[in-house]
Each structure stands twice: as C-alpha cells, then as structure tokens.
Amino acid sequence: MTIATKQNWFTEVFGNEGTSFGLEITEKLHEEQTRYQFLEIYQTKTFGKLMVLDGCVMLTERDNFLYHEMMTHPALFTHPDPKKVAIVGGGDCGTLREVLKHPSIEKCTQIDIDERVTWASQTWFPQLCDANDDPRAELLFDDGIAWIKNCEPGSLDVIIIDSTDPVGPAEGLFAVDFYRDCLKALKMEGILVQQSESPLLHTDTIIKKIHQDMRSAGFNQCQTLPFPQPVYPTGWWSCTMASPVGSVSIFRDKEAANKGFTTDYYNLEIHRAALAMPEFMKRSLTS
Amino acid sequence: MTIATKQNWFTEVFGNEGTSFGLEITEKLHEEQTRYQFLEIYQTKTFGKLMVLDGCVMLTERDNFLYHEMMTHPALFTHPDPKKVAIVGGGDCGTLREVLKHPSIEKCTQIDIDERVTWASQTWFPQLCDANDDPRAELLFDDGIAWIKNCEPGSLDVIIIDSTDPVGPAEGLFAVDFYRDCLKALKMEGILVQQSESPLLHTDTIIKKIHQDMRSAGFNQCQTLPFPQPVYPTGWWSCTMASPVGSVSIFRDKEAANKGFTTDYYNLEIHRAALAMPEFMKRSLTS
C-alpha cells in the first residue's frame, strides 16, 4: 500500500509489519502497467533514482550496492571455481554486473519474467547495466521457475534467486519443489543463494521455512547472511546460501582479500562478518 | 518533524536526509513537556511501546536490544577488567541494565539530565529498569558534561556516551573538549564508546569528525562498529570506541564466548563481525 503523506513523498506502508518507510521525491519520471506489475520510477531528493514495483520499493541509486554485492560475492567466493551462473529475477541487472566482476565467470544467464524492468533499468539506472553487453551475459525474459526446471542437470555452478517478496509472482521461488529443481540444475559443488527478507521480522517465519525447505530439497548446509539495506523493511535484510555437499561458511578468503575489483560494501572482513549469527537467530534457526 | 500520515501512525521525517520512518500506533499513553524536551509514549501495533523525545524515535520495546547490547558489550569485553563505568545520557536505563550483567562491575553511574525520561522508562519500559535497584547502580540527574569534567582523574574504566543526536542538548557530547575530559577521567586502559549515527548517512561527516576529534583529544585508537537498528534513520547505526593506549579491535574473546548472561543480538561472532569495515567506510575513515 502506498500513501501520500505529502505530495512530494513516496511512502511505502508495510501493513502486516506496522511500519512505513518514505523517501522525499522531486519528480515522477515514469509509470506503466507492464504485463506483470505496476512499475514506477522517481527522482528522490537524497537517494538518487528510485524504482518501485507494485508499490514496493525495489532499489535506489544510493543504497542498492549493499544488496547487489551481498547477493553475489559471498556465494561466488564460496564456490571453488564458479564458471556458469544463473540469476532468477534480477531484472535491474545490478546482480549481473556484480557477478561479471569475477574473471572466472564464463556465462551468466539472467532470467526475469518482465522485460520492462530491464528496459527501465537501462533507461534510468544505466550504471547497473554496465555489464549487459558483456559477451558472457545472457538476458532472457522468461519464467525463471520453468527455466530452472528445464535446465540441463548439473550444468550450473551458482544460482542466485534475486526476487521480490514471497507473495504473488515470486511465491513459487520460495518452495521446496523449486529448490529441488535448483539442486538438479547445479553441479556437485554448486551454490544456491536467495534473498531472504528481514532478520528482525522474518527469522521465525520466512527464514526458518527457507532453511527447512532447502534441507528438504536435499541441500546439506544452509546459512543466512544478514546485511544492511536501508530502503527495505527494518533496513536490515539477508540472503540465505545453500550447498548440496560442503560448508557454506568456508570460502576462498585469500581471493576475496585480493579480489581485484571495486566494491563499496563487500570485502574479506565483511564476508566473514556476515556469517556471524545474532543470538536470537541462532536460537530460532537451530531449534 | 512529525507528520500524521493517518491518525494511527507515528511518522518521523528526517528532513535533511529525505527519508521518513513510521510505526502504526494504537494508543498515545503519555505526553509531557519536561524541563528539557517533549516526551511522548505510544503503544505501537507491532513494536511494543515507543518512546519519542522532541519528535525523534528513541526506542521501542521490540528492537532496543540491538542498540543497548552494542553500546555496552563490545566496550566492556574490550576493557581488560572493567569495574567502574559511567553512562552519559542513557536515561531509559537499558544500557545500565546491560552493563550490570557483567559481574566484574563494582559501580555504574548513569548521568542523564532529564529525570522524567527515567521516570517514563520505569513506568512503561520496566524491563529496561531491571537493574536500577542493583546496589552497584547510581542514577544521577545532572549535566553529564560537567560531571565528566569534575570527575576524579583516572577514576573510570569505561565511559559510554548514550546520547541523542549531535544537535541541541547533546551537541556538547560530540566535541573535542568533552573527549579530553573523558580521557582525563579514564584510567590508563580505559575505553570510551559513543553512539555515532548512521554509516550510510554520516560516515563522511559525523563519524569522520568523531574519529578526528577523539584523536585530537589524545585517544590513540578508534574504531566504528556498525549494527542494525531498525527504528533509527536507515535502520543502520553505529557506535565508535576509543582507547588512549591499546587496540580497540582486540577483546577478551574467551570471556565473550562464555559470557554467562543472556543477550538477544551480541555474542562472540557478532563482536568480531562488528569490527569489520565496509569498503566505503574504510576509504572514508583512512583517507
């Protein structure tokens, strides 16, 4: 639900959570009903441009680096030698850009159902689309669930589920059947990573269920990594990483320390830090 | 500035930052103009009770554990043997409660200028005041700046500056003269810790200035520890720790691992994690 507090504010109300978050805006740059969702682009006063889907803040220029870096680099440095990556969702291309910073990558396929999101990102967030013309990038506009289901077994090193919340179109991305298809599509040492909502709000519900479903699907290890994300509910977000065989808390630390590309949040120490579990999450997720 | 989005919402607008945060409320429990500030207490729908000072969210029942634990335990486990602690501000008594969980503490003096804040906390947040009757607790209602200035030199192990933002009454708590008085009041191995605002919003401004001022005042080492705090701007907050002599990144890790008291966020791994600097903060604070 969106309410206008004043004419020049975009305010998202998280009805079930009893909280709201607002950004001061100077201009509405675009709106359209795509085939799948209602898409809006705003110029904010202090957070750069803002993308909104169905009334939910997706990203701003100022703080998207936190989410995109944390959805990508921990998973890629956990895999011993990632070459083939699939991004389910991620139509703004920010995750794709981070993935292609890794020189080992041979191919990264992004499967987002809504071509208009990518068009909007190319138009208003061109810095996120830096890598779209990289020959290793493949942009598909299709149903990610079906694509993963039909994917050649054992053909992927890393799957990144960069989706909206687990309601509506993205609901099927938070389900044991989908995780089973991911497991089949991954090679033996593959890594799955999914955005997994707010530690404060969702540890006992969504995050706990993701862990249970990933284990039910055959993933042996899973770990939730919290990180700050100011424009999402509570400003505190997470991704959950899973592996069919090994530990997801051991990673290529020497290579992370000498990554050879620029980031704004991620580094070796931040990767280690994100593996730390707050007491209340430990109690919830190990009980 | 506070604006009513709907009758049953409390919304704080961070005007300079171009953001707002709101909580759904079911009842206003109290309001008064104290000698120093306008104090309001609300019942929220999902975050328990809420305390507001001069229109700024101070704390809620649901998420204050993050702030209070991180203002306390890293500093106390960094000091080799903390016995005497002063809390400047902290009138809600949540920090005092965390300090007194440490059995080594012989005396903890809380100096808050506004007795009505403590009265309100005792009335509506009694769980934060658990330790107020502890014989080691001393509650003073006085000017913390003057108290520190007049403090016996070398008499304190840890000073915790648990204040409001560096505007208005708390401005003098973010100043090199005050840090100099803190240094004088501390013993050789003393630790100073101060709440230091939002990493995303304030690294290049307030946080950088705190580092500079602490060093100018004679502190040898300082380190900013980020942590989540959903009800403060961006949901991402920090404290900055300083020492006149030693490192503030080495702490009593074995004792933190076996702390013998209950926390909801802090633990050994979280302490280590909070010492990790995001790339953009490293660039800003080491340049």
GROMACS .gro file of C-alpha atoms in nm, chain B residues 58-231:
model
  174
  345MET     CA    1   1.423   0.697   2.092
  346LEU     CA    2   1.338   0.334   2.137
  347THR     CA    3   1.080   0.061   2.106
  348GLU     CA    4   1.035  -0.249   2.316
  349ARG     CA    5   1.092  -0.473   2.016
  350ASP     CA    6   1.427  -0.361   1.882
  351ASN     CA    7   1.610  -0.165   2.156
  352PHE     CA    8   1.814  -0.476   2.242
  353LEU     CA    9   2.028  -0.416   1.933
  354TYR     CA   10   2.137  -0.069   2.040
  355HIS     CA   11   2.173  -0.134   2.413
  356GLU     CA   12   2.374  -0.453   2.369
  357MET     CA   13   2.606  -0.298   2.110
  358MET     CA   14   2.663   0.017   2.316
  359THR     CA   15   2.775  -0.198   2.606
  360HIS     CA   16   2.924  -0.542   2.548
  361PRO     CA   17   3.191  -0.466   2.286
  362ALA     CA   18   3.334  -0.189   2.508
  363LEU     CA   19   3.315  -0.396   2.827
  364PHE     CA   20   3.477  -0.702   2.668
  365THR     CA   21   3.747  -0.479   2.515
  366HIS     CA   22   3.847  -0.343   2.856
  367PRO     CA   23   4.067  -0.599   3.038
  368ASP     CA   24   3.880  -0.576   3.370
  369PRO     CA   25   3.604  -0.313   3.385
  370LYS     CA   26   3.499  -0.215   3.737
  371LYS     CA   27   3.383   0.149   3.723
  372VAL     CA   28   3.158   0.266   3.440
  373ALA     CA   29   2.987   0.597   3.367
  374ILE     CA   30   2.694   0.629   3.126
  375VAL     CA   31   2.641   0.984   2.996
  376GLY     CA   32   2.278   1.006   2.893
  377GLY     CA   33   2.109   0.668   2.881
  378GLY     CA   34   1.811   0.780   3.088
  379ASP     CA   35   1.597   0.489   2.970
  380CYS     CA   36   1.833   0.265   3.175
  381GLY     CA   37   1.867   0.000   2.901
  382THR     CA   38   2.244   0.048   2.879
  383LEU     CA   39   2.276   0.038   3.258
  384ARG     CA   40   2.099  -0.295   3.260
  385GLU     CA   41   2.343  -0.440   3.004
  386VAL     CA   42   2.648  -0.304   3.192
  387LEU     CA   43   2.536  -0.465   3.517
  388LYS     CA   44   2.518  -0.807   3.351
  389HIS     CA   45   2.899  -0.806   3.378
  390PRO     CA   46   2.997  -0.947   3.720
  391SER     CA   47   3.327  -0.751   3.730
  392ILE     CA   48   3.140  -0.419   3.758
  393GLU     CA   49   3.162  -0.258   4.100
  394LYS     CA   50   2.985   0.069   4.020
  395CYS     CA   51   2.795   0.208   3.723
  396THR     CA   52   2.691   0.573   3.735
  397GLN     CA   53   2.428   0.695   3.489
  398ILE     CA   54   2.418   1.072   3.443
  399ASP     CA   55   2.115   1.188   3.244
  400ILE     CA   56   1.996   1.544   3.259
  401ASP     CA   57   1.627   1.456   3.238
  402GLU     CA   58   1.478   1.267   3.532
  403ARG     CA   59   1.145   1.238   3.351
  404VAL     CA   60   1.297   1.005   3.088
  405THR     CA   61   1.393   0.761   3.363
  406TRP     CA   62   1.053   0.801   3.524
  407ALA     CA   63   0.887   0.723   3.189
  408SER     CA   64   1.110   0.421   3.136
  409GLN     CA   65   1.033   0.288   3.485
  410THR     CA   66   0.663   0.333   3.411
  411TRP     CA   67   0.639   0.199   3.055
  412PHE     CA   68   0.960   0.004   2.993
  413PRO     CA   69   1.009  -0.167   3.332
  414GLN     CA   70   1.213  -0.447   3.173
  415LEU     CA   71   1.483  -0.188   3.086
  416CYS     CA   72   1.495  -0.083   3.453
  417ASP     CA   73   1.556  -0.434   3.590
  418ALA     CA   74   1.892  -0.330   3.730
  419ASN     CA   75   1.802   0.013   3.869
  420ASP     CA   76   1.786  -0.126   4.222
  421ASP     CA   77   2.117  -0.308   4.188
  422PRO     CA   78   2.342  -0.175   4.468
  423ARG     CA   79   2.613  -0.113   4.205
  424ALA     CA   80   2.387   0.129   4.014
  425GLU     CA   81   2.394   0.504   4.077
  426LEU     CA   82   2.137   0.718   3.895
  427LEU     CA   83   2.219   1.089   3.879
  428PHE     CA   84   2.009   1.354   3.710
  429ASP     CA   85   2.263   1.611   3.616
  430ASP     CA   86   2.468   1.762   3.332
  431GLY     CA   87   2.688   1.479   3.205
  432ILE     CA   88   2.943   1.715   3.050
  433ALA     CA   89   3.002   1.890   3.383
  434TRP     CA   90   3.001   1.559   3.572
  435ILE     CA   91   3.275   1.416   3.349
  436LYS     CA   92   3.472   1.743   3.372
  437ASN     CA   93   3.462   1.732   3.753
  438CYS     CA   94   3.520   1.358   3.774
  439GLU     CA   95   3.827   1.242   3.969
  440PRO     CA   96   4.106   1.192   3.713
  441GLY     CA   97   4.183   0.831   3.631
  442SER     CA   98   3.880   0.702   3.816
  443LEU     CA   99   3.678   0.532   3.540
  444ASP     CA  100   3.732   0.218   3.333
  445VAL     CA  101   3.464   0.274   3.070
  446ILE     CA  102   3.261   0.580   2.963
  447ILE     CA  103   2.952   0.516   2.750
  448ILE     CA  104   2.805   0.820   2.574
  449ASP     CA  105   2.447   0.712   2.516
  450SER     CA  106   2.305   1.036   2.386
  451THR     CA  107   2.060   1.180   2.138
  452ASP     CA  108   2.179   1.319   1.802
  453PRO     CA  109   2.457   1.583   1.792
  454VAL     CA  110   2.216   1.875   1.772
  455GLY     CA  111   2.065   2.072   2.059
  456PRO     CA  112   2.135   1.948   2.413
  457ALA     CA  113   2.367   1.664   2.304
  458GLU     CA  114   2.589   1.878   2.082
  459GLY     CA  115   2.849   1.925   2.356
  460LEU     CA  116   2.888   1.545   2.377
  461PHE     CA  117   3.034   1.538   2.025
  462ALA     CA  118   3.323   1.777   2.087
  463VAL     CA  119   3.697   1.756   2.137
  464ASP     CA  120   3.688   1.934   2.476
  465PHE     CA  121   3.444   1.679   2.609
  466TYR     CA  122   3.657   1.390   2.477
  467ARG     CA  123   3.959   1.547   2.652
  468ASP     CA  124   3.765   1.547   2.980
  469CYS     CA  125   3.669   1.183   2.916
  470LEU     CA  126   4.034   1.093   2.859
  471LYS     CA  127   4.130   1.258   3.187
  472ALA     CA  128   3.853   1.077   3.376
  473LEU     CA  129   3.958   0.737   3.238
  474LYS     CA  130   4.227   0.511   3.377
  475MET     CA  131   4.517   0.420   3.152
  476GLU     CA  132   4.345   0.122   2.993
  477GLY     CA  133   4.009   0.296   2.976
  478ILE     CA  134   3.760   0.268   2.694
  479LEU     CA  135   3.532   0.539   2.560
  480VAL     CA  136   3.232   0.445   2.347
  481GLN     CA  137   2.982   0.678   2.185
  482GLN     CA  138   2.673   0.625   1.969
  483SER     CA  139   2.782   0.755   1.628
  484GLU     CA  140   2.483   0.771   1.395
  485SER     CA  141   2.429   0.601   1.054
  486PRO     CA  142   2.715   0.452   0.848
  487LEU     CA  143   2.529   0.522   0.522
  488LEU     CA  144   2.435   0.880   0.606
  489HIS     CA  145   2.710   1.002   0.835
  490THR     CA  146   3.042   0.830   0.760
  491ASP     CA  147   3.191   1.129   0.577
  492THR     CA  148   3.053   1.383   0.824
  493ILE     CA  149   2.971   1.297   1.187
  494ILE     CA  150   3.164   0.968   1.208
  495LYS     CA  151   3.476   1.109   1.042
  496LYS     CA  152   3.464   1.409   1.274
  497ILE     CA  153   3.426   1.186   1.581
  498HIS     CA  154   3.742   0.998   1.477
  499GLN     CA  155   3.931   1.323   1.421
  500ASP     CA  156   3.810   1.475   1.748
  501MET     CA  157   3.885   1.163   1.952
  502ARG     CA  158   4.238   1.153   1.810
  503SER     CA  159   4.284   1.527   1.870
  504ALA     CA  160   4.175   1.474   2.228
  505GLY     CA  161   4.452   1.216   2.275
  506PHE     CA  162   4.281   0.885   2.204
  507ASN     CA  163   4.526   0.668   2.018
  508GLN     CA  164   4.294   0.418   1.857
  509CYS     CA  165   3.934   0.442   1.746
  510GLN     CA  166   3.701   0.211   1.562
  511THR     CA  167   3.341   0.240   1.447
  512LEU     CA  168   3.121  -0.066   1.494
  513PRO     CA  169   2.810  -0.077   1.272
  514PHE     CA  170   2.495  -0.260   1.383
  515PRO     CA  171   2.129  -0.280   1.274
  516GLN     CA  172   1.881  -0.050   1.448
  517PRO     CA  173   1.551  -0.053   1.255
  518VAL     CA  174   1.382   0.248   1.418
   0.00000   0.00000   0.00000
